[in-house]
Coordinates of C-alpha atoms in Angstrom, one line a residue:
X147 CA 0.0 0.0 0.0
X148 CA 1.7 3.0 -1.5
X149 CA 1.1 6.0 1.3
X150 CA 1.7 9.7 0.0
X151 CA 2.9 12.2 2.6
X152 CA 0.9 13.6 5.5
X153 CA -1.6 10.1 5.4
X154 CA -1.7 7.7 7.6
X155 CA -3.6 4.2 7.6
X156 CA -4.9 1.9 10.1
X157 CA -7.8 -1.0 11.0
X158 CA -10.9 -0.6 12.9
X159 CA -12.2 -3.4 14.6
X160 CA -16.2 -3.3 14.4
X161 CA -18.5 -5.6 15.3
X162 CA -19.2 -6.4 11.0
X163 CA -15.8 -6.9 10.2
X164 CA -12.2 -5.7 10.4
X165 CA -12.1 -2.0 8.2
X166 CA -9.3 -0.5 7.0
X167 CA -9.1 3.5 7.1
X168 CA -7.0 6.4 5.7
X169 CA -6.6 9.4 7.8
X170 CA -4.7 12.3 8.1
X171 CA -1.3 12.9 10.3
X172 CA -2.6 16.0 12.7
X173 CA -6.0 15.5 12.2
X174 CA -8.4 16.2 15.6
X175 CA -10.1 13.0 16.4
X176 CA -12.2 15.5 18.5
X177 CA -13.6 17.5 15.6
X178 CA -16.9 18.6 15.2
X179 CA -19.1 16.7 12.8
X180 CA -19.7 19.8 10.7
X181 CA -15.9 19.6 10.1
X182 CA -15.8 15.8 9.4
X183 CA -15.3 14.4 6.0
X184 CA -16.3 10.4 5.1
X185 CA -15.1 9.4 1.6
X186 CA -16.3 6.3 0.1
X187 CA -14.6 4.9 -3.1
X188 CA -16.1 3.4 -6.4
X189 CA -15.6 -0.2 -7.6
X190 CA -12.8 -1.9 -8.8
X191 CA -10.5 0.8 -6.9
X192 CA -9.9 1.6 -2.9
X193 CA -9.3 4.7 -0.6
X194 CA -5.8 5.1 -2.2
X195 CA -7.7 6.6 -4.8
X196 CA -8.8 9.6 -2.6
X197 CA -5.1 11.0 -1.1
X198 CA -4.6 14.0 -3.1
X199 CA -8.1 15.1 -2.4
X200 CA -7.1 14.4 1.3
X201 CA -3.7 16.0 0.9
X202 CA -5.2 19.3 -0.6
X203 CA -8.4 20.0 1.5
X204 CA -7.9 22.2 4.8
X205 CA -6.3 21.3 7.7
X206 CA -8.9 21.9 10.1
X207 CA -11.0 19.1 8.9
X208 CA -11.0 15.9 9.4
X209 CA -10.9 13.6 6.3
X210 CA -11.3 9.9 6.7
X211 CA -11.9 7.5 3.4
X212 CA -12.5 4.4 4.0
X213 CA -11.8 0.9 2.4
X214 CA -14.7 -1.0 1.5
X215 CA -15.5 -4.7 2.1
X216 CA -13.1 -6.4 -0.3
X217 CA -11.3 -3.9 -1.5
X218 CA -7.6 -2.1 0.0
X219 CA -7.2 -3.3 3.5
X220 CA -10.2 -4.0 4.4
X221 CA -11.7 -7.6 5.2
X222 CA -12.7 -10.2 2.2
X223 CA -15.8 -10.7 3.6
X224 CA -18.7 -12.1 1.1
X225 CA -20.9 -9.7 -0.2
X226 CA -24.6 -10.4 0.6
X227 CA -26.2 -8.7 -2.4
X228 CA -30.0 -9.3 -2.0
X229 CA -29.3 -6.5 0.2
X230 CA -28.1 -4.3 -2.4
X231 CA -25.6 -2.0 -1.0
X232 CA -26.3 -2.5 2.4
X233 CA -23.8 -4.1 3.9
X234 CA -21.6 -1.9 2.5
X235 CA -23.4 1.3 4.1
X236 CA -23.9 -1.0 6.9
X237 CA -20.0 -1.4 7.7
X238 CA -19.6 2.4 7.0
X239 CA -21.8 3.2 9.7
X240 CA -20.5 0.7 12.1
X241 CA -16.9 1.9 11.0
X242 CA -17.9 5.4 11.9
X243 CA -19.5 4.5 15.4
X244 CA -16.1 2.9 16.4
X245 CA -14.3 6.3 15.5
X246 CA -16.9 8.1 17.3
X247 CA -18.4 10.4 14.4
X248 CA -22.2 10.2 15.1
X249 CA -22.5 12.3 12.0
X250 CA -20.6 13.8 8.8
X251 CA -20.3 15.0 5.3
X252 CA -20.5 11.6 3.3
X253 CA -18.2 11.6 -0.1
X254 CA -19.0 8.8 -2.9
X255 CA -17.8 8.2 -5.8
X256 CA -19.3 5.9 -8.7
X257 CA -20.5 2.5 -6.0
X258 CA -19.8 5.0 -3.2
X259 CA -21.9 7.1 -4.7
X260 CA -24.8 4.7 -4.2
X261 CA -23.3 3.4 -0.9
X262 CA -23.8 7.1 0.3
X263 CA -27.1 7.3 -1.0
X264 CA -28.4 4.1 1.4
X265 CA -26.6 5.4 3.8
X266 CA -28.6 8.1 4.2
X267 CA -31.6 6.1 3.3
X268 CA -30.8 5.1 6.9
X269 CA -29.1 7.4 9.2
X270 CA -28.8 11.2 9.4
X271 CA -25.6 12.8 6.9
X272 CA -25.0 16.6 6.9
X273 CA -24.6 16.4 3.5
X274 CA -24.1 14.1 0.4
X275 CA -21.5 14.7 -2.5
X276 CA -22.1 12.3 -5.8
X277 CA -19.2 12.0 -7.9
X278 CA -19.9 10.0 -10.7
X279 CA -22.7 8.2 -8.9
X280 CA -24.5 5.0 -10.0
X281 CA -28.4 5.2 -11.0
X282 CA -30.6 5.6 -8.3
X283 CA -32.0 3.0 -9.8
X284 CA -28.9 0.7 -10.1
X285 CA -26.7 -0.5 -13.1
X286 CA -28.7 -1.8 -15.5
X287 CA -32.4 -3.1 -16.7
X288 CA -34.3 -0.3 -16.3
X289 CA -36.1 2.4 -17.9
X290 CA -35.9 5.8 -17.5
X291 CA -38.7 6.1 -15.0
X292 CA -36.9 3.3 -12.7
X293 CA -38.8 0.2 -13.8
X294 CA -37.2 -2.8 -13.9
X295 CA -37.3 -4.3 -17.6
X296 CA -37.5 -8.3 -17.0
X297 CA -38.2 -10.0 -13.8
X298 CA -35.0 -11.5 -13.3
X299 CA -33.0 -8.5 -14.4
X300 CA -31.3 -10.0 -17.4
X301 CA -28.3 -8.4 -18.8
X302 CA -27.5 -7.2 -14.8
X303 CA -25.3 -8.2 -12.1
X304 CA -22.2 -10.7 -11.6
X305 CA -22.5 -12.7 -15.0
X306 CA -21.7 -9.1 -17.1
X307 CA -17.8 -9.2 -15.6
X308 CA -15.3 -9.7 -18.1
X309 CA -13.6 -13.1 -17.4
X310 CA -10.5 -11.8 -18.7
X311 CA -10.2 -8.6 -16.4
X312 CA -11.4 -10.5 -13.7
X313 CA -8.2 -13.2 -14.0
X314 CA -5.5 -10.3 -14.6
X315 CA -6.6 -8.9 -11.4
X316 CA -5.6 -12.2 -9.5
X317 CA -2.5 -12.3 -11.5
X318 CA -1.7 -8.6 -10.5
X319 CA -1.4 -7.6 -13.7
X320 CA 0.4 -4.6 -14.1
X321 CA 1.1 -4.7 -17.7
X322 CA -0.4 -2.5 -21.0
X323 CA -0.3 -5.3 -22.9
X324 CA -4.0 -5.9 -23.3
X325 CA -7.1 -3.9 -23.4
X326 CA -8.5 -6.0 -20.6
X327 CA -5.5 -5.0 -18.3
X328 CA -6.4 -2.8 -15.2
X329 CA -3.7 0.0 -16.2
X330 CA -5.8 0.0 -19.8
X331 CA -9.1 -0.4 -18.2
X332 CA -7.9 3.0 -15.8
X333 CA -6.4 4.5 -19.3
X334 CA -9.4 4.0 -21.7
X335 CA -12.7 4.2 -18.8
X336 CA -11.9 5.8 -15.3
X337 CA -9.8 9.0 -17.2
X338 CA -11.2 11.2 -20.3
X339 CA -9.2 10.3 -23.6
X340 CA -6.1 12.1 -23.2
X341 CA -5.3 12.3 -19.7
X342 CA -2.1 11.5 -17.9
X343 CA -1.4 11.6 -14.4
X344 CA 1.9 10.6 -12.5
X345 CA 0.2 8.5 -10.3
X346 CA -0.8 5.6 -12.4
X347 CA 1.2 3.2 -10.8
X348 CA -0.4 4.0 -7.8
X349 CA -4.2 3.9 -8.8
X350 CA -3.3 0.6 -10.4
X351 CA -2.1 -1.3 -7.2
X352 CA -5.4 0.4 -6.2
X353 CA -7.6 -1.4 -8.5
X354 CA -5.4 -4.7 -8.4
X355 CA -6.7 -4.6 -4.2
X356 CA -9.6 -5.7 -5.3
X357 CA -10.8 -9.7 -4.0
X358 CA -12.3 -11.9 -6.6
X359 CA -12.4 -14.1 -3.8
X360 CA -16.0 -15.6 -4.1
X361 CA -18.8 -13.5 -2.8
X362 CA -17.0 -10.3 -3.8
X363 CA -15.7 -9.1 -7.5
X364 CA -18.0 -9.7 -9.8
X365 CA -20.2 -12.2 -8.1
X366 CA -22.0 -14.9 -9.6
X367 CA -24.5 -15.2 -12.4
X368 CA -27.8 -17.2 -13.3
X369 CA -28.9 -18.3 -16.8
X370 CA -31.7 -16.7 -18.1
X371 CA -34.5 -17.1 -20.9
X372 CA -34.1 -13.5 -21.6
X373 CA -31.4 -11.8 -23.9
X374 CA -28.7 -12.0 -23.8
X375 CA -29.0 -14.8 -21.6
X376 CA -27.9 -14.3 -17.9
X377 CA -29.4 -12.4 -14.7
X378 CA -28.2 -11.2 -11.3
X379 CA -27.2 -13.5 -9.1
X380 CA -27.1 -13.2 -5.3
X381 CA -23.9 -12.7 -4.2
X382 CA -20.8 -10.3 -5.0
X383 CA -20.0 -6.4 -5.9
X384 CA -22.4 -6.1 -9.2
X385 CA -25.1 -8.1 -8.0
X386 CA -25.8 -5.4 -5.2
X387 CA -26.6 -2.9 -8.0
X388 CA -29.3 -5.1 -9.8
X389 CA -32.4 -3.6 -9.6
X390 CA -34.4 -6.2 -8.0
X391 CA -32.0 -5.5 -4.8
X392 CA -30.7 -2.2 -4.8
X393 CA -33.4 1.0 -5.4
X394 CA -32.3 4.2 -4.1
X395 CA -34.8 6.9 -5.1
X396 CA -36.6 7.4 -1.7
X397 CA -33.7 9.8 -1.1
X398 CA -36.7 12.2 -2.3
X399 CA -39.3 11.5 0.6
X400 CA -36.5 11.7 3.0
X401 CA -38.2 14.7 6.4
X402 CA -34.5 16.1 6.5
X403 CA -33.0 16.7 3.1
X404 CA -29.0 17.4 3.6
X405 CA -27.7 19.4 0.2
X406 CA -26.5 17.3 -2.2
X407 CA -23.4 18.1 -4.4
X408 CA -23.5 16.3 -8.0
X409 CA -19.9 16.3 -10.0
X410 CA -20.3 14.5 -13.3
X411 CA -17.9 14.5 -16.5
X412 CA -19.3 14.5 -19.9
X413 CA -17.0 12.3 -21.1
X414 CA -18.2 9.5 -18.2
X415 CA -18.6 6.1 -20.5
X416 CA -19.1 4.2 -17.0
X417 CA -22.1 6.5 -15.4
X418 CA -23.9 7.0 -18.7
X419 CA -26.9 7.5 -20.9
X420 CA -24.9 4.9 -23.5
X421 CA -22.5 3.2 -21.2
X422 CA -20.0 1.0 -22.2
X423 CA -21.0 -1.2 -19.2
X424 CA -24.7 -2.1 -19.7
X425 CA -25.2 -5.2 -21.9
X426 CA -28.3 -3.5 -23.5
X427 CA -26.3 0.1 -25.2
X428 CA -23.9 -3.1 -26.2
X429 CA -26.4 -4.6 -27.8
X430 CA -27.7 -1.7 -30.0
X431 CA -24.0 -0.9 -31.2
X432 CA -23.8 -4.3 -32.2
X433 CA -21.4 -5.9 -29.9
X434 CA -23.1 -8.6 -28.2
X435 CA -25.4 -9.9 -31.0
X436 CA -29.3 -10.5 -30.9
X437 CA -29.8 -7.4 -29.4
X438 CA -33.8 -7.6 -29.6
X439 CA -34.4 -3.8 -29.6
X440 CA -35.4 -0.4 -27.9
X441 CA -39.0 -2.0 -27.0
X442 CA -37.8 -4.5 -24.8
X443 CA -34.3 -3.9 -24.0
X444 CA -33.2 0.2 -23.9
X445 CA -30.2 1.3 -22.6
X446 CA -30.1 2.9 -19.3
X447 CA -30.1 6.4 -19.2
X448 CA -28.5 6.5 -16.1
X449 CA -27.7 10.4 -16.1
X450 CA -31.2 11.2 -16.9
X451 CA -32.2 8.9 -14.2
X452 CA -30.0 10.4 -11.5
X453 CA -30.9 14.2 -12.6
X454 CA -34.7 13.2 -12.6
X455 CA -34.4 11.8 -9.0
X456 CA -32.2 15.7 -8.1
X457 CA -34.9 17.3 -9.5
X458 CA -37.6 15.5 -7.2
X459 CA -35.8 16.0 -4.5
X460 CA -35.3 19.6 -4.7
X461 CA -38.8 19.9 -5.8
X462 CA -39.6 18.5 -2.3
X463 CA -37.3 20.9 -0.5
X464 CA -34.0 19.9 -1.2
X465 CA -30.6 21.3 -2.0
X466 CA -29.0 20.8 -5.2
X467 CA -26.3 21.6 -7.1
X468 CA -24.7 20.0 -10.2
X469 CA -21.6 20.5 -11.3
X470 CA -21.0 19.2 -14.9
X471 CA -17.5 19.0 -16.2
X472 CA -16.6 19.2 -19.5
X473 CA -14.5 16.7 -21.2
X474 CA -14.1 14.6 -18.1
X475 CA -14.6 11.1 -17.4
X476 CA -14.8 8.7 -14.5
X477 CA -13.0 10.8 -11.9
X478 CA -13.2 14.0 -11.6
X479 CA -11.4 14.8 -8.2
X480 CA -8.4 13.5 -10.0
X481 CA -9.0 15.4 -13.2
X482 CA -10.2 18.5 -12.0
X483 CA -9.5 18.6 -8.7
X484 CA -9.7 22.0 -8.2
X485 CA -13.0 22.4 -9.3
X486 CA -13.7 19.3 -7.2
X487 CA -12.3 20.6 -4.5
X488 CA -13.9 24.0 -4.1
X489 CA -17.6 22.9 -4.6
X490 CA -16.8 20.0 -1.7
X491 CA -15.8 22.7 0.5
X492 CA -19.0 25.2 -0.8
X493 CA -21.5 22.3 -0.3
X494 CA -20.5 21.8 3.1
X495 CA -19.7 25.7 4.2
X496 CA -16.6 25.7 5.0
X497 CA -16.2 28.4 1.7
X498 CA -19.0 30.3 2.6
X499 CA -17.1 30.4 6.5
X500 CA -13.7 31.5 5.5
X501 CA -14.3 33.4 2.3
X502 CA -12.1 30.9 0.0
X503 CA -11.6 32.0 -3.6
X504 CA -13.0 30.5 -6.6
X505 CA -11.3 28.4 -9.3
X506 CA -11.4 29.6 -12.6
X507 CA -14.8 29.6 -13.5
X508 CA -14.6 28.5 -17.4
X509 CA -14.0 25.2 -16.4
X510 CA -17.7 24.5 -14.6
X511 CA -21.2 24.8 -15.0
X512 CA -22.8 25.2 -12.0
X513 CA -27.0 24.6 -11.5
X514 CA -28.2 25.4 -8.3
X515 CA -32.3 24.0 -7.4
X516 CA -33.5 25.1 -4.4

């Protein structure tokens, strides 16, 4: 585990399992929730991926990310995915009532994104920040307004992982030699064409954390009479986002609605109205043959989805505000950090509290509902 300066990592013992944090050197286990910062990673990936956000956000907070079942340093536990994302939200809040924070700003990207979302489903957040952030609705089988398209949810879940990917992550493949490789995979899906970063080697040994131990990454599959021919199974990292299981939408009829930050790239092909992920968009490019059409098997319009669900929940009172970024993909805290960064800190008033400057404003487009 490659640790960049100033961060620190450790295990929590909870009653779930044995978690494994980053934190900050010189970071105030005593302060105040309204200065606490919870960061939850995407799939395929681990806290690792969150240190330069860690290392550039002020020092009177207190920043933790945290490693999700399966992933970095965390425990291999078996994923129990007829509870969609719960027991990942679940071990997040147990995590956080071992380090004492009864509360805090909750941080997720892409998975985390929906991890978050249950989260506060469950228990109060101040407030929610969605990068990149899975459907409310899931990955997968459904139509725009959230309905599911066949009853097992063909097309979704464990039996979509690419075998190949899957087997160079238990060989620790570090290589560019295929397209499948996870340095490939980070070059062509997680980063806008284009972009270079010197700490590739890093978010590789990241991604190559991740257990395909059974009952974690991908999880299994069923056979199915429906194209194109498998459906969710039970168990394991993409089952939990099949629609049958995992359904987050009620964040709209939540009493207390915290603000909620949404950061999106344009260039996302994970999170997508046509993403390169769901079986059905394959289907209509001609990919994965037998596609059997728009009338029974659509693409998700997973941006639409998520922006309709915003819009209902700042129609019922809530706070949001959506930052699109131009020619970015998977991850925008590392590609535009600064942008990132600065609406984090707005959404959660720390910028409105110490007057901090603006980024250059070409760069976003800010919508504000309230």
């Amino acid at each position: 585990m490659t640790l960049f300066e100033g961060i620190t990592q450790r295990i929590v013992e909870t009653p779930r399992l044995s978690v494994n944090i980053l934190e900050r050197t010189g970071d105030d286990p005593a302060t105040p929730s309204e200065r606490t910062l919870v960061l939850v990673h995407g799939n395929v990936s681990s806290a690792l991926f969150w240190q330069p956000l860690m290392q550039d956000l002020p020092g009177d907070l207190r920043v933790v990310a945290i490693d999700l079942r399966g992933y970095g340093g965390t425990e291999h536990a078996p994923v129990d995915a007829t509870r969609g994302v719960r027991d990942y939200s679940d071990d997040v809040h147990e995590t956080l009532v071992e380090l004492g924070i009864p509360t805090a700003h909750l941080v997720g990207w892409s998975l985390g994104g929906g991890v978050v979302m249950q989260y506060a489903l469950d228990h109060p957040v101040l407030s929610l920040t969605l990068e990149s952030p899975v459907s409310p609705y899931g990955f997968g089988g459904t139509r725009r307004d959230g309905s599911r398209l066949t009853d097992d949810d063909a097309g979704c879940g464990g039996g979509g992982g690419n075998p190949d990917f899957v087997q160079r992550l238990i060989d620790h493949d570090r290589s560019d030699e295929a397209p499948t490789s996870p340095r490939n995979v980070f070059r062509s899906v997680y980063v806008a064409p284009g972009f270079r970063t010197e700490h590739e080697d890093e978010w590789v040994e990241s991604m190559l954390t991740t257990s395909t131990a059974t009952g974690n990454y991908p999880g299994d599959g069923v056979p199915s009479a429906n194209w194109p021919g498998f459906a969710a199974g039970t168990v394991g990292v993409l089952n939990t986002l099949a629609p049958q299981y995992y359904d987050v939408s009620g964040i709209t009829d939540l009493a207390d609605k915290p603000p909620v930050l949404w950061i999106h790239g344009t260039l996302d092909p994970i999170v997508s109205d046509a993403s390169v992920y769901d079986f059905n968009n394959l289907g209509k490019l001609g990919i994965v043959p037998g596609w059997p059409g728009d009338e029974v098997a659509p693409p998700q319009e997973m941006v639409s989805q998520m922006r309709d669900v915003l819009d209902r929940y700042s129609a019922a009172g809530g706070r949001v505000t959506e930052l699109r970024l131009e020619g970015v993909g998977h991850t925008p805290h590392l590609e535009r950090p600064a942008e990132f960064r600065h609406a984090l800190l707005t959404v959660i008033g720390y910028v409105a509290a110490t007057s901090q400057p603006a980024p250059p404003t070409e760069a976003i487009i800010l919508k504000s509902a309230d």
